[in-house]
Amino acid sequence: MRRTTSPFSLVLLGLGTFLLVLAPLLAWYVQPRAAVNPIDIDTTAVYTGRGSVFDTDRIETVPDRKITVTQRVRGNVEDSERSGKAVWDVITTVDTDKSLPAADPHDALDFAPHRWVMDRKTTRPVHCCGEKPYIEGEAYLKFPFDVQKRSYQWWDNTLGDTVVLRYRGTEKVQGYTGYKFTGSVPPTRTGTRMVPGSIVDQPDRPQVLAEEWYSNHGFELVVDQATGRVIYAQTGPRRTLRAPGEKKDAAVLLDSRKVSFTTATQKEAVRQAKRDSGQLRLVGETLPIGAAVTGFVLVVVGGVLVARGRKEPEQPVPSETPDTPQPTLTM
């Protein structure tokens, strides 16, 4: 008896080997290439809170006003494809109920357009493509992929510099768990502005080049660990004016202890975080593990079937005898 190998066992063995090779490729090759920042982003985050604002009609600071901060981020696809980087144009407006709704964002209490260019994989800032201002640090608007339990250098556009955000554990937002980071900004001079002298307690001078100062009562960010997406943000900005060389604030332009994501913004951020982190988990964990387990089983089963084979009787080979007439060649 001899053994033969069935085509079915060979198919199982080949398919199992293919899946075993595919599993590490998914985890080590495909997944890192899937974790890239998009170039066609179009998203809006809205913050609300209460605080003091400078009323330009009354020429004084008024307390307890509703403050709305709107931050729209749109990807410039053309510049992104040309540079190979993610080019995001950002418009941030600060409004009170007096300036909302506004047909033109320039009518807001404060209007700040800028451009952020980053490496699509690392989220590190890249200085090209009309970037403005010169952004530095490790994170801005979002964190890198695979967020670690450590401090990060976060870019504060109002400050014009980075702020250290420290890891503070985990926190749930709309039932979804993220990493929490906090930080603050001490009073810092950020520039100058020409204003009437009366605003900075110098009524005898028609115009004064006042100093602009900025501080922040506290940042609080909750971030999706896998994607680096911010699912909750809270900030406490304080912007003031001082007469040249003075140590005390003369006028408050904006002061709020807490301006944070609206519930709608939180829910949308969590929805996108769940979707994107789920896709990364599928490619980086679920599919590789499934492929490895399935491949191992198929290789074992296929190998057993090949080893056992199918028994077939051997066919006898006719032998020549002296009495067997031999064929003759005739012409």
Short mmCIF file of C-alpha atoms in Angstrom, two decimals:
data_model
loop_
_atom_site.label_atom_id
_atom_site.label_comp_id
_atom_site.label_asym_id
_atom_site.label_seq_id
_atom_site.Cartn_x
_atom_site.Cartn_y
_atom_site.Cartn_z
CA MET A 1 0.00 0.00 0.00
CA ARG A 2 1.16 3.59 -0.65
CA ARG A 3 -0.15 7.02 0.50
CA THR A 4 -1.27 9.90 -1.76
CA THR A 5 -1.83 13.57 -0.86
CA SER A 6 -5.31 15.00 -1.49
CA PRO A 7 -5.66 18.45 -3.10
CA PHE A 8 -7.87 19.55 -0.19
CA SER A 9 -5.10 19.03 2.38
CA LEU A 10 -2.64 20.98 0.23
CA VAL A 11 -5.14 23.85 -0.06
CA LEU A 12 -5.56 23.93 3.74
CA LEU A 13 -1.80 23.89 4.26
CA GLY A 14 -1.22 26.68 1.72
CA LEU A 15 -4.02 28.86 3.04
CA GLY A 16 -2.83 28.44 6.62
CA THR A 17 0.73 29.39 5.66
CA PHE A 18 -0.58 32.47 3.83
CA LEU A 19 -2.55 33.62 6.91
CA LEU A 20 0.46 33.12 9.19
CA VAL A 21 2.53 35.35 6.90
CA LEU A 22 -0.31 37.89 6.59
CA ALA A 23 -0.80 38.34 10.36
CA PRO A 24 2.50 40.13 11.14
CA LEU A 25 2.24 42.13 7.91
CA LEU A 26 -1.09 43.57 9.06
CA ALA A 27 0.27 44.47 12.48
CA TRP A 28 3.72 45.74 11.50
CA TYR A 29 3.22 47.09 7.98
CA VAL A 30 -0.42 47.89 7.20
CA GLN A 31 -1.50 49.31 10.58
CA PRO A 32 1.28 51.94 10.87
CA ARG A 33 0.42 53.14 7.36
CA ALA A 34 -3.24 53.41 8.29
CA ALA A 35 -2.42 55.67 11.26
CA VAL A 36 -2.02 58.93 9.31
CA ASN A 37 -3.63 62.33 9.75
CA PRO A 38 -6.17 63.15 7.02
CA ILE A 39 -5.70 65.85 4.40
CA ASP A 40 -9.41 66.36 3.70
CA ILE A 41 -10.49 67.17 7.26
CA ASP A 42 -13.48 69.50 7.70
CA THR A 43 -14.59 69.78 11.30
CA THR A 44 -15.91 72.42 13.69
CA ALA A 45 -15.53 72.51 17.47
CA VAL A 46 -17.64 74.85 19.58
CA TYR A 47 -16.75 75.95 23.13
CA THR A 48 -19.07 77.86 25.45
CA GLY A 49 -18.70 79.46 28.87
CA ARG A 50 -19.22 82.69 30.78
CA GLY A 51 -16.85 85.48 31.67
CA SER A 52 -15.91 89.14 31.30
CA VAL A 53 -15.39 90.80 27.91
CA PHE A 54 -14.46 94.29 26.77
CA ASP A 55 -17.45 96.08 25.25
CA THR A 56 -16.14 98.38 22.50
CA ASP A 57 -19.38 100.39 22.44
CA ARG A 58 -19.37 101.12 26.17
CA ILE A 59 -15.54 101.27 26.32
CA GLU A 60 -15.48 99.16 29.44
CA THR A 61 -15.29 95.56 30.62
CA VAL A 62 -18.66 93.93 31.26
CA PRO A 63 -18.96 90.83 33.46
CA ASP A 64 -20.91 87.59 33.21
CA ARG A 65 -21.36 87.39 29.46
CA LYS A 66 -21.83 84.19 27.48
CA ILE A 67 -18.70 83.44 25.47
CA THR A 68 -18.69 81.23 22.38
CA VAL A 69 -15.46 80.07 20.77
CA THR A 70 -15.77 78.46 17.34
CA GLN A 71 -12.83 76.65 15.81
CA ARG A 72 -13.15 75.40 12.24
CA VAL A 73 -10.44 73.21 10.72
CA ARG A 74 -10.35 72.50 6.98
CA GLY A 75 -7.69 70.55 5.12
CA ASN A 76 -6.11 72.12 2.05
CA VAL A 77 -6.04 69.02 -0.17
CA GLU A 78 -4.11 70.61 -3.03
CA ASP A 79 -1.27 71.89 -0.85
CA SER A 80 -1.26 68.62 1.12
CA GLU A 81 -0.87 66.46 -1.98
CA ARG A 82 1.82 68.74 -3.35
CA SER A 83 3.87 68.71 -0.13
CA GLY A 84 3.11 65.20 1.18
CA LYS A 85 2.16 66.79 4.52
CA ALA A 86 -1.16 67.52 6.19
CA VAL A 87 -1.98 71.19 5.62
CA TRP A 88 -4.83 72.38 7.85
CA ASP A 89 -6.30 75.88 7.74
CA VAL A 90 -7.77 76.97 11.07
CA ILE A 91 -10.13 79.85 11.87
CA THR A 92 -10.87 80.62 15.52
CA THR A 93 -13.49 83.18 16.49
CA VAL A 94 -14.56 84.45 19.91
CA ASP A 95 -18.07 85.84 20.20
CA THR A 96 -20.62 87.06 22.68
CA ASP A 97 -24.36 86.97 22.11
CA LYS A 98 -23.97 90.49 20.74
CA SER A 99 -21.88 89.32 17.76
CA LEU A 100 -23.78 86.08 17.11
CA PRO A 101 -24.94 85.11 14.61
CA ALA A 102 -22.42 86.84 12.36
CA ALA A 103 -22.52 86.67 8.57
CA ASP A 104 -18.80 87.43 8.47
CA PRO A 105 -16.39 85.89 11.03
CA HIS A 106 -14.40 89.14 10.92
CA ASP A 107 -17.28 90.72 12.87
CA ALA A 108 -16.49 88.51 15.88
CA LEU A 109 -15.07 89.83 19.13
CA ASP A 110 -11.82 88.15 18.10
CA PHE A 111 -10.86 86.56 14.77
CA ALA A 112 -7.67 84.49 14.32
CA PRO A 113 -6.89 82.66 11.05
CA HIS A 114 -3.77 80.52 10.81
CA ARG A 115 -2.31 77.46 9.09
CA TRP A 116 -0.90 74.32 10.70
CA VAL A 117 1.31 71.98 8.67
CA MET A 118 2.25 68.61 10.17
CA ASP A 119 3.83 65.27 9.42
CA ARG A 120 0.93 62.95 8.70
CA LYS A 121 2.36 60.10 10.80
CA THR A 122 4.02 61.79 13.77
CA THR A 123 1.82 64.94 13.99
CA ARG A 124 5.01 66.95 14.45
CA PRO A 125 4.83 70.47 12.94
CA VAL A 126 6.47 70.99 9.56
CA HIS A 127 7.58 74.45 8.49
CA CYS A 128 6.45 74.88 4.90
CA CYS A 129 3.47 75.66 2.68
CA GLY A 130 2.72 79.12 4.06
CA GLU A 131 2.57 77.97 7.66
CA LYS A 132 1.61 80.83 9.98
CA PRO A 133 2.54 81.26 12.77
CA TYR A 134 5.74 79.24 13.32
CA ILE A 135 4.13 76.39 15.27
CA GLU A 136 6.26 74.19 17.51
CA GLY A 137 5.77 71.39 20.05
CA GLU A 138 4.37 67.87 19.91
CA ALA A 139 0.64 68.53 19.62
CA TYR A 140 -1.87 71.15 18.55
CA LEU A 141 -5.59 70.55 17.92
CA LYS A 142 -4.79 66.84 18.33
CA PHE A 143 -2.16 64.59 19.90
CA PRO A 144 0.03 62.07 18.06
CA PHE A 145 -1.27 58.55 17.48
CA ASP A 146 -0.74 56.07 20.33
CA VAL A 147 -0.79 58.65 23.15
CA GLN A 148 1.53 57.83 26.05
CA LYS A 149 1.09 58.45 29.79
CA ARG A 150 3.56 61.34 29.93
CA SER A 151 3.74 65.10 29.55
CA TYR A 152 3.38 66.72 26.10
CA GLN A 153 4.38 70.08 24.64
CA TRP A 154 1.08 71.60 23.46
CA TRP A 155 1.05 74.65 21.19
CA ASP A 156 -0.99 77.58 22.55
CA ASN A 157 -1.70 79.89 19.62
CA THR A 158 -2.67 82.86 21.82
CA LEU A 159 0.55 82.55 23.80
CA GLY A 160 2.60 81.96 20.66
CA ASP A 161 4.56 79.24 22.44
CA THR A 162 4.21 75.74 23.86
CA VAL A 163 2.61 74.77 27.17
CA VAL A 164 3.45 71.64 29.16
CA LEU A 165 0.37 69.45 29.56
CA ARG A 166 0.80 66.74 32.20
CA TYR A 167 -0.90 63.36 32.24
CA ARG A 168 -3.51 63.12 35.02
CA GLY A 169 -5.05 59.68 34.54
CA THR A 170 -8.16 58.64 32.63
CA GLU A 171 -11.58 60.24 32.39
CA LYS A 172 -14.84 59.37 30.64
CA VAL A 173 -16.49 61.70 28.14
CA GLN A 174 -19.97 60.72 26.99
CA GLY A 175 -19.23 57.21 28.30
CA TYR A 176 -15.93 56.90 26.36
CA THR A 177 -12.62 56.70 28.23
CA GLY A 178 -9.67 58.91 27.31
CA TYR A 179 -6.39 60.18 28.74
CA LYS A 180 -6.63 63.43 30.72
CA PHE A 181 -4.01 66.19 30.49
CA THR A 182 -3.88 69.55 32.30
CA GLY A 183 -1.74 72.69 32.27
CA SER A 184 -1.82 76.44 32.80
CA VAL A 185 -0.11 79.65 31.63
CA PRO A 186 1.23 82.35 33.98
CA PRO A 187 0.79 86.02 32.97
CA THR A 188 2.97 86.56 29.89
CA ARG A 189 3.45 89.58 27.65
CA THR A 190 2.43 88.64 24.10
CA GLY A 191 2.60 91.92 22.16
CA THR A 192 1.48 95.54 21.97
CA ARG A 193 -1.62 97.35 20.77
CA MET A 194 -2.33 101.04 20.09
CA VAL A 195 -5.32 102.11 22.21
CA PRO A 196 -6.80 105.33 23.62
CA GLY A 197 -4.93 106.35 26.76
CA SER A 198 -8.11 106.34 28.82
CA ILE A 199 -8.39 102.55 28.48
CA VAL A 200 -5.09 102.03 30.33
CA ASP A 201 -5.62 104.76 32.96
CA GLN A 202 -3.76 107.46 31.05
CA PRO A 203 -6.56 109.89 30.05
CA ASP A 204 -4.15 112.70 29.24
CA ARG A 205 -2.69 110.73 26.32
CA PRO A 206 -4.84 110.29 23.20
CA GLN A 207 -3.01 107.13 22.08
CA VAL A 208 -0.85 104.67 24.01
CA LEU A 209 1.07 101.64 22.78
CA ALA A 210 -0.29 99.36 25.46
CA GLU A 211 1.16 95.97 26.37
CA GLU A 212 -0.96 92.88 25.72
CA TRP A 213 -0.78 90.21 28.43
CA TYR A 214 -2.14 86.69 28.39
CA SER A 215 -2.56 83.96 30.98
CA ASN A 216 -4.68 80.84 31.25
CA HIS A 217 -6.45 79.67 34.40
CA GLY A 218 -6.13 76.09 33.18
CA PHE A 219 -6.27 73.72 30.24
CA GLU A 220 -8.01 70.37 30.54
CA LEU A 221 -7.95 67.98 27.60
CA VAL A 222 -9.26 64.43 27.35
CA VAL A 223 -7.70 62.54 24.46
CA ASP A 224 -8.44 59.27 22.66
CA GLN A 225 -5.41 57.04 23.29
CA ALA A 226 -5.28 55.37 19.87
CA THR A 227 -5.86 58.31 17.54
CA GLY A 228 -4.85 61.33 19.63
CA ARG A 229 -8.20 62.99 18.91
CA VAL A 230 -9.32 65.50 21.56
CA ILE A 231 -12.76 64.41 22.79
CA TYR A 232 -13.06 67.11 25.47
CA ALA A 233 -11.34 70.48 25.79
CA GLN A 234 -11.57 73.15 28.44
CA THR A 235 -9.64 76.40 28.63
CA GLY A 236 -9.60 79.46 30.90
CA PRO A 237 -8.21 82.42 28.92
CA ARG A 238 -7.42 85.82 30.39
CA ARG A 239 -6.28 88.66 28.11
CA THR A 240 -5.52 92.11 29.46
CA LEU A 241 -3.89 95.45 28.62
CA ARG A 242 -1.27 97.29 30.66
CA ALA A 243 0.22 100.73 30.31
CA PRO A 244 3.84 100.55 29.11
CA GLY A 245 6.10 99.33 31.92
CA GLU A 246 3.27 98.87 34.44
CA LYS A 247 2.98 95.79 36.66
CA LYS A 248 -0.81 95.68 36.94
CA ASP A 249 -3.57 95.11 34.43
CA ALA A 250 -5.39 98.27 33.40
CA ALA A 251 -8.12 96.72 31.26
CA VAL A 252 -9.53 93.23 30.85
CA LEU A 253 -10.28 92.22 27.26
CA LEU A 254 -11.38 88.67 28.03
CA ASP A 255 -11.48 86.62 31.21
CA SER A 256 -13.19 83.28 31.77
CA ARG A 257 -12.40 80.52 34.23
CA LYS A 258 -13.96 77.88 31.97
CA VAL A 259 -14.84 77.70 28.29
CA SER A 260 -15.41 74.11 27.19
CA PHE A 261 -16.69 71.83 24.43
CA THR A 262 -20.45 71.88 24.02
CA THR A 263 -22.28 68.57 24.48
CA ALA A 264 -22.82 68.32 20.71
CA THR A 265 -19.09 68.80 20.05
CA GLN A 266 -18.24 66.16 22.67
CA LYS A 267 -20.61 63.63 21.14
CA GLU A 268 -19.28 64.19 17.62
CA ALA A 269 -15.66 63.94 18.80
CA VAL A 270 -16.40 60.69 20.64
CA ARG A 271 -18.22 59.28 17.58
CA GLN A 272 -15.23 59.98 15.35
CA ALA A 273 -12.78 58.66 17.96
CA LYS A 274 -14.71 55.39 18.26
CA ARG A 275 -14.83 55.00 14.48
CA ASP A 276 -11.16 55.77 13.82
CA SER A 277 -9.75 53.85 16.80
CA GLY A 278 -11.98 50.90 15.88
CA GLN A 279 -10.53 50.84 12.38
CA LEU A 280 -6.98 50.96 13.73
CA ARG A 281 -7.77 48.20 16.24
CA LEU A 282 -9.28 46.07 13.46
CA VAL A 283 -6.16 46.32 11.29
CA GLY A 284 -3.61 46.27 14.10
CA GLU A 285 -5.11 43.72 16.52
CA THR A 286 -8.32 41.93 15.52
CA LEU A 287 -7.37 40.88 11.99
CA PRO A 288 -3.74 39.91 12.81
CA ILE A 289 -4.81 37.79 15.80
CA GLY A 290 -7.63 36.21 13.83
CA ALA A 291 -5.34 35.51 10.87
CA ALA A 292 -2.66 34.01 13.10
CA VAL A 293 -5.07 31.71 14.98
CA THR A 294 -6.90 30.61 11.83
CA GLY A 295 -3.64 30.11 9.96
CA PHE A 296 -2.19 27.98 12.76
CA VAL A 297 -5.29 25.76 12.84
CA LEU A 298 -5.30 25.32 9.07
CA VAL A 299 -1.59 24.48 8.99
CA VAL A 300 -2.03 21.85 11.70
CA VAL A 301 -5.08 20.28 10.04
CA GLY A 302 -3.51 20.44 6.60
CA GLY A 303 -0.26 18.96 7.89
CA VAL A 304 -2.06 16.08 9.58
CA LEU A 305 -3.99 15.32 6.41
CA VAL A 306 -0.83 15.41 4.31
CA ALA A 307 0.96 13.12 6.75
CA ARG A 308 -1.87 10.59 6.85
CA GLY A 309 -2.62 10.74 3.15
CA ARG A 310 -4.89 8.21 1.43
CA LYS A 311 -3.91 4.58 1.17
CA GLU A 312 -4.04 3.00 -2.32
CA PRO A 313 -3.07 -0.54 -3.34
CA GLU A 314 0.09 -0.81 -5.35
CA GLN A 315 -0.35 -2.03 -8.95
CA PRO A 316 1.76 -5.12 -9.88
CA VAL A 317 4.44 -4.52 -12.45
CA PRO A 318 4.47 -7.20 -15.23
CA SER A 319 7.74 -9.06 -15.45
CA GLU A 320 9.35 -10.64 -18.50
CA THR A 321 9.67 -14.47 -18.70
CA PRO A 322 11.74 -16.65 -21.05
CA ASP A 323 8.58 -18.02 -22.70
CA THR A 324 7.27 -14.60 -23.62
CA PRO A 325 7.75 -14.11 -27.36
CA GLN A 326 9.70 -10.97 -28.26
CA PRO A 327 8.45 -8.69 -30.99
CA THR A 328 10.43 -8.75 -34.21
CA LEU A 329 11.15 -5.98 -36.59
CA THR A 330 10.22 -6.73 -40.17
CA MET A 331 10.84 -4.81 -43.29
#
